[in-house]
JSON list of C-alpha atoms in Angstrom, two decimals:
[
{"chain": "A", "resi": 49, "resn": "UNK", "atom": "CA", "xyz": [28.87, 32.42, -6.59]},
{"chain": "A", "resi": 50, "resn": "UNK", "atom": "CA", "xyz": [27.02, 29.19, -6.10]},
{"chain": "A", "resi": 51, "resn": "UNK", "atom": "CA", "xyz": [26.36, 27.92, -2.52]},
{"chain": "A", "resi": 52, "resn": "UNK", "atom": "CA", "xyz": [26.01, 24.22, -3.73]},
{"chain": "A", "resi": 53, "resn": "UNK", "atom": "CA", "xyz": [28.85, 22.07, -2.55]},
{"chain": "A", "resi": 54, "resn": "UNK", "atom": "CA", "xyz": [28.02, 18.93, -4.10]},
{"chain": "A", "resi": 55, "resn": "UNK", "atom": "CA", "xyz": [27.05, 18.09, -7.45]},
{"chain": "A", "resi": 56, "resn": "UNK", "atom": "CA", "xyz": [24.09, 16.32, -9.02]},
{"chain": "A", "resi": 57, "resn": "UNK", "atom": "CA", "xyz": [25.32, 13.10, -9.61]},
{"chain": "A", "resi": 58, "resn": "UNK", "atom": "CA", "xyz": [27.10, 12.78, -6.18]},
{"chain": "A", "resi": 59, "resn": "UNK", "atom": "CA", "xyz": [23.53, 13.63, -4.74]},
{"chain": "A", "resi": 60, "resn": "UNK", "atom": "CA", "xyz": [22.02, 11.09, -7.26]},
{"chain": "A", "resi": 61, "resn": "UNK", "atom": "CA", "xyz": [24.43, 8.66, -5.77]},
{"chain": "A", "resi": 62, "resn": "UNK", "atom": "CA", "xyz": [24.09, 9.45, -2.34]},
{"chain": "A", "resi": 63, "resn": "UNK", "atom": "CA", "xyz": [19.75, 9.26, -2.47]},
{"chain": "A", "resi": 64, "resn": "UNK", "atom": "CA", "xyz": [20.46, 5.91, -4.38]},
{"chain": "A", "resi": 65, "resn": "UNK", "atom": "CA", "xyz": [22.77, 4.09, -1.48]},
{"chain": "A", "resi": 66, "resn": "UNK", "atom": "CA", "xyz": [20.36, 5.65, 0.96]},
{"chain": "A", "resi": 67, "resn": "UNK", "atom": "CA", "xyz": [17.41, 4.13, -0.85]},
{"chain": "A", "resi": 68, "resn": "UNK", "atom": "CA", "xyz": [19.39, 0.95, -1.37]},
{"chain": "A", "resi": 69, "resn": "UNK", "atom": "CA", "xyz": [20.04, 0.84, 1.85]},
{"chain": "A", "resi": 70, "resn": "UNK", "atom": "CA", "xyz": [16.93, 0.92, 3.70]},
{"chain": "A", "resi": 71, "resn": "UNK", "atom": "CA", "xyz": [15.54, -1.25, 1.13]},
{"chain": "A", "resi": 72, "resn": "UNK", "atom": "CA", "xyz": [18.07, -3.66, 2.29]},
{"chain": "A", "resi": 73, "resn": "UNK", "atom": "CA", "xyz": [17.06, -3.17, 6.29]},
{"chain": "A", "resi": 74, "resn": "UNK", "atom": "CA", "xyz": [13.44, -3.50, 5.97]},
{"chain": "A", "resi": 75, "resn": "UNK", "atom": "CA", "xyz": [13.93, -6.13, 3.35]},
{"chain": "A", "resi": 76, "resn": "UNK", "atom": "CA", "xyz": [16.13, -8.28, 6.15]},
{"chain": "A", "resi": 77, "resn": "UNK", "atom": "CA", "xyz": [13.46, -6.69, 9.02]},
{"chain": "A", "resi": 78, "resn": "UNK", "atom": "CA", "xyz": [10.38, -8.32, 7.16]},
{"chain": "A", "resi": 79, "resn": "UNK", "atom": "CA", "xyz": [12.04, -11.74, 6.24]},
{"chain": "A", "resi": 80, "resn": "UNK", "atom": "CA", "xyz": [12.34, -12.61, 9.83]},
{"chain": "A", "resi": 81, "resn": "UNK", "atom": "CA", "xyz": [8.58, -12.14, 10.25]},
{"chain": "A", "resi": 82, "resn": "UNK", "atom": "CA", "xyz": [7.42, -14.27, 6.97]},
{"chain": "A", "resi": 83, "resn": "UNK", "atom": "CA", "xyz": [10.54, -16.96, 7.03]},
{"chain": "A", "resi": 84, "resn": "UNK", "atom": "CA", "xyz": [12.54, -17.07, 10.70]},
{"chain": "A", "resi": 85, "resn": "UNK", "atom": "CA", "xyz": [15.53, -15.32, 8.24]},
{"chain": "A", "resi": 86, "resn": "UNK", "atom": "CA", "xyz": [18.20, -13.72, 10.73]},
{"chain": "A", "resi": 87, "resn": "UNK", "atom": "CA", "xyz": [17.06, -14.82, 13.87]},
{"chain": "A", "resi": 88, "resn": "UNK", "atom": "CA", "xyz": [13.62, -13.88, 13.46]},
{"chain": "A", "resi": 89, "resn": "UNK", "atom": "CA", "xyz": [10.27, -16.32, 14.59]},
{"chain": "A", "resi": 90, "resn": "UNK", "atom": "CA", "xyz": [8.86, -16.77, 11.09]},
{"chain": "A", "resi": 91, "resn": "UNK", "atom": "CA", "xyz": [5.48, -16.37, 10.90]},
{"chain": "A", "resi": 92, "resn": "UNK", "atom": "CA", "xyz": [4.36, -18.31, 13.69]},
{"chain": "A", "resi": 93, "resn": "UNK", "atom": "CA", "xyz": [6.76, -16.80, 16.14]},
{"chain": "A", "resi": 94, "resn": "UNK", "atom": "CA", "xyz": [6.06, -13.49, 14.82]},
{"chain": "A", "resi": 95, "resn": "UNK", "atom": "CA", "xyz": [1.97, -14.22, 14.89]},
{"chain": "A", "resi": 96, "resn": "UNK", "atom": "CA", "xyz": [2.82, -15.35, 18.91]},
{"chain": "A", "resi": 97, "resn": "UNK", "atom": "CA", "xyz": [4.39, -11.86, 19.63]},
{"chain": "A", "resi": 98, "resn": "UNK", "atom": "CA", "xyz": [1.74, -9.53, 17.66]},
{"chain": "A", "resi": 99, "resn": "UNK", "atom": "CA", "xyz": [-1.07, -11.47, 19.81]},
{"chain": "A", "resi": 100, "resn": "UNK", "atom": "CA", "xyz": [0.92, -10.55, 22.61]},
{"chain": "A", "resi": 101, "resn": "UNK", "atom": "CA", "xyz": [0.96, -6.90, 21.36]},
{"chain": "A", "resi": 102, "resn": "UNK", "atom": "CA", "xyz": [-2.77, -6.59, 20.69]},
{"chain": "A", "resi": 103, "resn": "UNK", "atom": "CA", "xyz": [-2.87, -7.58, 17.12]},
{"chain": "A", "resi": 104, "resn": "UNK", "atom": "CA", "xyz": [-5.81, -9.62, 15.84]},
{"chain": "A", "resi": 105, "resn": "UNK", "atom": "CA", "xyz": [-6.03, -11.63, 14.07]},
{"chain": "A", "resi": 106, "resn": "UNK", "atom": "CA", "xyz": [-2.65, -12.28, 14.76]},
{"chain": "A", "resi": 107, "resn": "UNK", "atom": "CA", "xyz": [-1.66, -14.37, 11.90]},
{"chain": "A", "resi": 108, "resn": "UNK", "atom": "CA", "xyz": [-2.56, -12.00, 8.99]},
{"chain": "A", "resi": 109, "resn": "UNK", "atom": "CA", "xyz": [-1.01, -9.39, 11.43]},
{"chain": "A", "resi": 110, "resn": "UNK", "atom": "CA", "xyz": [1.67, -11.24, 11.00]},
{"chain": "A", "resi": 111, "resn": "UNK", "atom": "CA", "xyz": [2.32, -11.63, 7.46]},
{"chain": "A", "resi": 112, "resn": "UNK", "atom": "CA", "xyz": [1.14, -8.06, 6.84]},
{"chain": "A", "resi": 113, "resn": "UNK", "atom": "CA", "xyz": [4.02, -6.53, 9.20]},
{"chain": "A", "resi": 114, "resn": "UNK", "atom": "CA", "xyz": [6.44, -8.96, 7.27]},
{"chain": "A", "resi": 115, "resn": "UNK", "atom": "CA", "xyz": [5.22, -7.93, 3.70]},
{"chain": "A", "resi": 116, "resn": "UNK", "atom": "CA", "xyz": [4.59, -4.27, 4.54]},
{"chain": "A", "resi": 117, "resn": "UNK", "atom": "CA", "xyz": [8.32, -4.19, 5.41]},
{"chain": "A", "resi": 118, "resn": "UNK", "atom": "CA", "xyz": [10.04, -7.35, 2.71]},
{"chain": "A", "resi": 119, "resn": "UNK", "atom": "CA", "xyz": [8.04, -6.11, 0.04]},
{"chain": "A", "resi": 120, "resn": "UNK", "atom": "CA", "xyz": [8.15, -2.01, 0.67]},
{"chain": "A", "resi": 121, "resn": "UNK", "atom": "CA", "xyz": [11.81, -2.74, 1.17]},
{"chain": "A", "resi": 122, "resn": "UNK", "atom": "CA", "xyz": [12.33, -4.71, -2.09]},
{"chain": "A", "resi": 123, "resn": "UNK", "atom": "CA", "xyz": [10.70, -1.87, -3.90]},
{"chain": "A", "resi": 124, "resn": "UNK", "atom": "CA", "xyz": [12.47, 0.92, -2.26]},
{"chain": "A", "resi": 125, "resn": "UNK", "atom": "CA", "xyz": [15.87, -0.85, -3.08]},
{"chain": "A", "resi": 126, "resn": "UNK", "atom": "CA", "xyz": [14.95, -1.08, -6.64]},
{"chain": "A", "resi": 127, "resn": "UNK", "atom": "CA", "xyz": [13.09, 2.60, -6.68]},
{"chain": "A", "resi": 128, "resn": "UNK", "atom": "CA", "xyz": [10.01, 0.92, -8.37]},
{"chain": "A", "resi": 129, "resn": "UNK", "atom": "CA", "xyz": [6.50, 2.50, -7.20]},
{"chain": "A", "resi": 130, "resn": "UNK", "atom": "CA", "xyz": [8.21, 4.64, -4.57]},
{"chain": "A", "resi": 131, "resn": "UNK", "atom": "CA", "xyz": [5.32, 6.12, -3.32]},
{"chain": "A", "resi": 132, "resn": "UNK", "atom": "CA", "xyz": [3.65, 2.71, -2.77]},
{"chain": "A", "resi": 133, "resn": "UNK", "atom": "CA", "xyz": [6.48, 1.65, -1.31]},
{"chain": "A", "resi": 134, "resn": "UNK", "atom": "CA", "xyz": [7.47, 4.77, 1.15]},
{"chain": "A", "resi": 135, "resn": "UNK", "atom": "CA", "xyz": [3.85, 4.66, 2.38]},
{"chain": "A", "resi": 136, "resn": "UNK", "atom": "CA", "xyz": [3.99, 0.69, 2.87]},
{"chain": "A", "resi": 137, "resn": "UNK", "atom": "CA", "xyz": [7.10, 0.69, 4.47]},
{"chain": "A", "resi": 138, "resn": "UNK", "atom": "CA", "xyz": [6.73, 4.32, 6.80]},
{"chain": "A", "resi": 139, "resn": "UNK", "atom": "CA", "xyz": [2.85, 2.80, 8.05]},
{"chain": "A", "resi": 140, "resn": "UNK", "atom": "CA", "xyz": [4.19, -0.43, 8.94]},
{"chain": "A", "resi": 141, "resn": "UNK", "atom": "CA", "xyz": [7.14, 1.24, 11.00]},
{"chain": "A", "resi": 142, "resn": "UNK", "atom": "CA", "xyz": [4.92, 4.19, 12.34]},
{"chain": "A", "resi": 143, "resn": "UNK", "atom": "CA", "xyz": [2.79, 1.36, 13.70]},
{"chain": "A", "resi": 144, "resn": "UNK", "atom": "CA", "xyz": [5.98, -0.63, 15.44]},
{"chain": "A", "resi": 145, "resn": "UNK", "atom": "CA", "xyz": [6.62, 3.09, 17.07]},
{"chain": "A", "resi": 146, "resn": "UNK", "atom": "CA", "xyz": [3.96, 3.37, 18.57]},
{"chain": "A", "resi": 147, "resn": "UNK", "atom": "CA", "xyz": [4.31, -0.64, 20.19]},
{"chain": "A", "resi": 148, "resn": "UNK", "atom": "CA", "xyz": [7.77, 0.94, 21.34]},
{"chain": "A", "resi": 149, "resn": "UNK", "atom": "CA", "xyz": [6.09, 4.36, 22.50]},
{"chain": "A", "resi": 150, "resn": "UNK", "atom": "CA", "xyz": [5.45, 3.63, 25.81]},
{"chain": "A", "resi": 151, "resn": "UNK", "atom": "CA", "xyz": [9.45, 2.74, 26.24]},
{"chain": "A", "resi": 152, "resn": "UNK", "atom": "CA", "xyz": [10.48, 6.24, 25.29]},
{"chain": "A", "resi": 153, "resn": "UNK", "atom": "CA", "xyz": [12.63, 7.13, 22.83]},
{"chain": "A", "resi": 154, "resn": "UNK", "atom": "CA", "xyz": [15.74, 5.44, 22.71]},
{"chain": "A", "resi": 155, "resn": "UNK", "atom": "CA", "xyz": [16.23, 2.05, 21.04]},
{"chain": "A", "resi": 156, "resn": "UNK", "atom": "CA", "xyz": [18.45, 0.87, 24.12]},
{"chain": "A", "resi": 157, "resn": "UNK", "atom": "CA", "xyz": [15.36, 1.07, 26.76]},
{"chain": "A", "resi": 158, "resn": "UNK", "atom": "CA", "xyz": [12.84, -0.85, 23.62]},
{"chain": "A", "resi": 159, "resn": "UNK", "atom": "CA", "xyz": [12.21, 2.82, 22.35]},
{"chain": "A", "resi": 160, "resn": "UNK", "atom": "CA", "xyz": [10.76, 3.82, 19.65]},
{"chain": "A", "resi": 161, "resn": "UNK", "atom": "CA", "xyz": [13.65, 5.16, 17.89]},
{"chain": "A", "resi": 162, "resn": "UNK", "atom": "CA", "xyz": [15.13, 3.06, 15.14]},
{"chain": "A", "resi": 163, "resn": "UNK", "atom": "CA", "xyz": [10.96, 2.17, 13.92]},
{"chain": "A", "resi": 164, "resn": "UNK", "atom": "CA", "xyz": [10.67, 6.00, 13.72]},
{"chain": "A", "resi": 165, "resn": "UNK", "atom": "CA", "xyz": [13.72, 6.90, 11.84]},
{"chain": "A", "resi": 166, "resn": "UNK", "atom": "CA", "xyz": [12.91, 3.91, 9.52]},
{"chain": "A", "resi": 167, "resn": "UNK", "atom": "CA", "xyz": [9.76, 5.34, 8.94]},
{"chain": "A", "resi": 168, "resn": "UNK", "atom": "CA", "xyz": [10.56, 9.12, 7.94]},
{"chain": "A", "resi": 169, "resn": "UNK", "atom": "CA", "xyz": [13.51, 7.29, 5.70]},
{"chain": "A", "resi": 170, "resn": "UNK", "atom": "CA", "xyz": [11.01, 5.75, 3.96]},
{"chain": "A", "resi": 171, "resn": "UNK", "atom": "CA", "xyz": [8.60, 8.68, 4.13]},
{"chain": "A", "resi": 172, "resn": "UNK", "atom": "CA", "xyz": [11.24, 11.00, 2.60]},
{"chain": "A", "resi": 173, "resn": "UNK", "atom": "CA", "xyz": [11.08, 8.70, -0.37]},
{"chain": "A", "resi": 174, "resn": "UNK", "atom": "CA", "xyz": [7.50, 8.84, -0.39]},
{"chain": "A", "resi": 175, "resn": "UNK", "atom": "CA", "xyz": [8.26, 12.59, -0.83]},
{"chain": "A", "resi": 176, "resn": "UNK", "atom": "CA", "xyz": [11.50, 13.27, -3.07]},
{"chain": "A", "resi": 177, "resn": "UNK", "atom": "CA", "xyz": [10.78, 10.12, -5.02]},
{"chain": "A", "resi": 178, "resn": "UNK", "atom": "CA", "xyz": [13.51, 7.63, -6.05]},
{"chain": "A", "resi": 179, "resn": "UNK", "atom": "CA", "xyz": [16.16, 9.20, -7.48]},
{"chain": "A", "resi": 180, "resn": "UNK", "atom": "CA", "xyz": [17.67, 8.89, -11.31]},
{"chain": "A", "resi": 181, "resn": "UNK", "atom": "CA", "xyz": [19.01, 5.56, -10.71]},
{"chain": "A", "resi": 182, "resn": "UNK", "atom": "CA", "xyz": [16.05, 3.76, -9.99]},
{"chain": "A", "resi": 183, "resn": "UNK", "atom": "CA", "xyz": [13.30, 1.43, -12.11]},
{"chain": "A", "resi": 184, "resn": "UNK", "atom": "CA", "xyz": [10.81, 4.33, -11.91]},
{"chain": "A", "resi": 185, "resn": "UNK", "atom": "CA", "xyz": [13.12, 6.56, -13.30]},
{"chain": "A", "resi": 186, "resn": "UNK", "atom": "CA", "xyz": [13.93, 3.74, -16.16]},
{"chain": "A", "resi": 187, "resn": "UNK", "atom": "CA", "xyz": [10.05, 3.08, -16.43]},
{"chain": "A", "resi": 188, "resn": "UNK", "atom": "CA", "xyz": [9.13, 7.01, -17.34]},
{"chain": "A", "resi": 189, "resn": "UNK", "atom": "CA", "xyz": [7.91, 7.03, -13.44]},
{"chain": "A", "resi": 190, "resn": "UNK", "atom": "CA", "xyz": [4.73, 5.09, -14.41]},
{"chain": "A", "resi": 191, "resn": "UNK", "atom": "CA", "xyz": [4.21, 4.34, -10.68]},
{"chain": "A", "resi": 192, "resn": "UNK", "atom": "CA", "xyz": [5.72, 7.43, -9.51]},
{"chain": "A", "resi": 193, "resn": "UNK", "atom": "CA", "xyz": [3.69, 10.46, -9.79]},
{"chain": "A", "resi": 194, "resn": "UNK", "atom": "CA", "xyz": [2.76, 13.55, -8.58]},
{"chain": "A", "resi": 195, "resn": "UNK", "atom": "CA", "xyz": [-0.71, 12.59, -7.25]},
{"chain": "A", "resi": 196, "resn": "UNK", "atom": "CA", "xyz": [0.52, 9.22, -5.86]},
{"chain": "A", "resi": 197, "resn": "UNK", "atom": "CA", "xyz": [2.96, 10.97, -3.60]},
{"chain": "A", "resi": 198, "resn": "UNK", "atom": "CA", "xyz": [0.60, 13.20, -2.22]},
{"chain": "A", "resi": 199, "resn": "UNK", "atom": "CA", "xyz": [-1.95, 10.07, -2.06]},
{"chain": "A", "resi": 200, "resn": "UNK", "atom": "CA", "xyz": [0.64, 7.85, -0.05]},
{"chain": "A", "resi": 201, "resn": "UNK", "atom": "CA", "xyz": [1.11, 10.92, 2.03]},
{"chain": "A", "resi": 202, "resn": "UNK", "atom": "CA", "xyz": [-2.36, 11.13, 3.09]},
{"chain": "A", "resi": 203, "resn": "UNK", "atom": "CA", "xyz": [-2.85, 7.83, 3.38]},
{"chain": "A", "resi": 204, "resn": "UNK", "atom": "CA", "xyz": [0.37, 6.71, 5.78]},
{"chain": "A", "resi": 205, "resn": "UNK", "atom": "CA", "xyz": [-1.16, 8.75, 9.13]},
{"chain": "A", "resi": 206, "resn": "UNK", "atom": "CA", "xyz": [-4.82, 7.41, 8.03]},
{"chain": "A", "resi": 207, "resn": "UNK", "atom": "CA", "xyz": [-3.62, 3.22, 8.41]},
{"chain": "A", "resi": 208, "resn": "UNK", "atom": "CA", "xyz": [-1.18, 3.93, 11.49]},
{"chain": "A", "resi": 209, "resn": "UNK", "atom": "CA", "xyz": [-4.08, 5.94, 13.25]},
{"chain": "A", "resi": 210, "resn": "UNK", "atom": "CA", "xyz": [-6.80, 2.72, 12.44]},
{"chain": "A", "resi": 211, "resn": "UNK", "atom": "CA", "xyz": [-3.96, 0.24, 13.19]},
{"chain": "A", "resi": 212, "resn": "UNK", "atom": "CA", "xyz": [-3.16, 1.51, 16.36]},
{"chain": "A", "resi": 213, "resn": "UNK", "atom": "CA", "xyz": [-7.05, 1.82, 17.46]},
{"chain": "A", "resi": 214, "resn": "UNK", "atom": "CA", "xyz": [-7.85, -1.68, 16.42]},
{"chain": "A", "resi": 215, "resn": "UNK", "atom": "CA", "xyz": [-4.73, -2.75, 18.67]},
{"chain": "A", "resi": 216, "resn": "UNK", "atom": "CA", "xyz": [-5.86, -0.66, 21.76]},
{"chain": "A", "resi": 217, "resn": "UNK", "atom": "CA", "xyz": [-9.00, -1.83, 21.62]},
{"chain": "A", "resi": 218, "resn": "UNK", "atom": "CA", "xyz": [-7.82, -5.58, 21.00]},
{"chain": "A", "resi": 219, "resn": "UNK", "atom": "CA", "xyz": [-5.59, -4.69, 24.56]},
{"chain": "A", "resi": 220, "resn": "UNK", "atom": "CA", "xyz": [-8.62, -3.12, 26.04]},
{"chain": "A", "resi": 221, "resn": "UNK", "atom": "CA", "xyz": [-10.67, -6.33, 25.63]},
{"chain": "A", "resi": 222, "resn": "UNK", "atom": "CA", "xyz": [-7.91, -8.21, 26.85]},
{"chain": "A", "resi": 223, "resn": "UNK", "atom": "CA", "xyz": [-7.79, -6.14, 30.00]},
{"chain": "A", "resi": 224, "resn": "UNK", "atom": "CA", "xyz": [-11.44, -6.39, 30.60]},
{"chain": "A", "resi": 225, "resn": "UNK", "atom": "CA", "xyz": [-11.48, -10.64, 29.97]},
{"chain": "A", "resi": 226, "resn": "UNK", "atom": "CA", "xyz": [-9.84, -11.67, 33.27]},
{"chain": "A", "resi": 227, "resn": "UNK", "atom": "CA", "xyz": [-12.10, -9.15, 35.19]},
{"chain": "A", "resi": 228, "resn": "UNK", "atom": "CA", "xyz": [-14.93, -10.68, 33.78]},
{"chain": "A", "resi": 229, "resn": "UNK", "atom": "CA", "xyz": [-14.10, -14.24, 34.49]},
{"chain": "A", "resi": 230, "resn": "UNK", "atom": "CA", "xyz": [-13.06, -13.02, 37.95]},
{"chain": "A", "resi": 231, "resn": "UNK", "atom": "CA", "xyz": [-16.76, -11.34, 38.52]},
{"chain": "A", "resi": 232, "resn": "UNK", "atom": "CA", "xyz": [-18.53, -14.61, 37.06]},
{"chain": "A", "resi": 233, "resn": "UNK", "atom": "CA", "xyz": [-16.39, -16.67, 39.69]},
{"chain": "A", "resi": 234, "resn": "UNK", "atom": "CA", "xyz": [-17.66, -14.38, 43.18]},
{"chain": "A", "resi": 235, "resn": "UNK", "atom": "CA", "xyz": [-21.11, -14.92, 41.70]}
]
């Protein structure tokens, strides 16, 4: 007797709508940053609020964040170059959890919660691959091999570690400026 209680092409259906799906979130996330789309600042809004936030230079910060989650998302709603697009997608939100870090957890308070769960979507992809409805599938998975995934893996903590130090220390030197111009103005 088989434990399975759902069959293949229900699964294949349900990892497609998934996929679709966050495709479809990140895809709408990212188009506020690069074009003001639903609500969002466009790229100079967006390049305003990642100074804020310790990112420099702010603009490419900017359109990075947008294309890391427009483009990732595109990619991950078609299922073309899923591991590209899992790692794109799960560094860009692993970086806007740890902005929300300090907030705690829930996405209520500014938490980090709905960036995280973005992220390990899209890092599941990066793992299980697209599905069987899905342009790499179509392609012969071309851009969807073995050693990519485990590449994309390895990368994703690598670029969220150097992202986040470039940003502390960006906040770090913003911290120190004012006591500096205070110390010039006693003397």
């Amino acid at each position: 007797m088989s434990n399975v209680t759902t069959s293949p092409e229900a699964a294949a259906a349900a990892q497609t709508l998934f996929r679709a799906s966050l495709g479809g979130v990140l895809i709408a996330h990212g188009t506020q940053k690069l074009f003001g789309w639903f609500g969002g600042g466009g790229v100079e809004g967006t390049s305003k609020g990642m100074h804020a936030m310790g990112f420099r230079p702010a603009k490419p910060s900017a359109v990075l964040a947008g294309l890391g989650e427009a483009g990732a998302g595109l990619a991950l709603a078609l299922g073309m170059a899923t591991p590209a697009a899992g790692a794109a997608a799960a560094t860009t939100m692993g970086v806007a959890a740890s902005v929300h870090a300090p907030n705690g957890f829930f996405a209520q308070e500014g938490g980090l919660e709905y960036p995280a769960v973005l992220g390990l979507a899209a890092v599941a992809f990066t793992i299980g691959g697209s599905g069987p409805y899905s342009l790499d599938a179509l392609t012969g998975h071309v851009l969807d091999r073995p050693w990519m995934r485990i590449t994309a893996l390895a990368v994703i903590p690598t670029a969220i570690a150097v992202q986040v130090y470039r940003r502390r220390k960006a906040l770090a030197a913003d911290a120190a400026a004012p006591a500096a111009g205070a110390a010039v103005e006693e003397g």
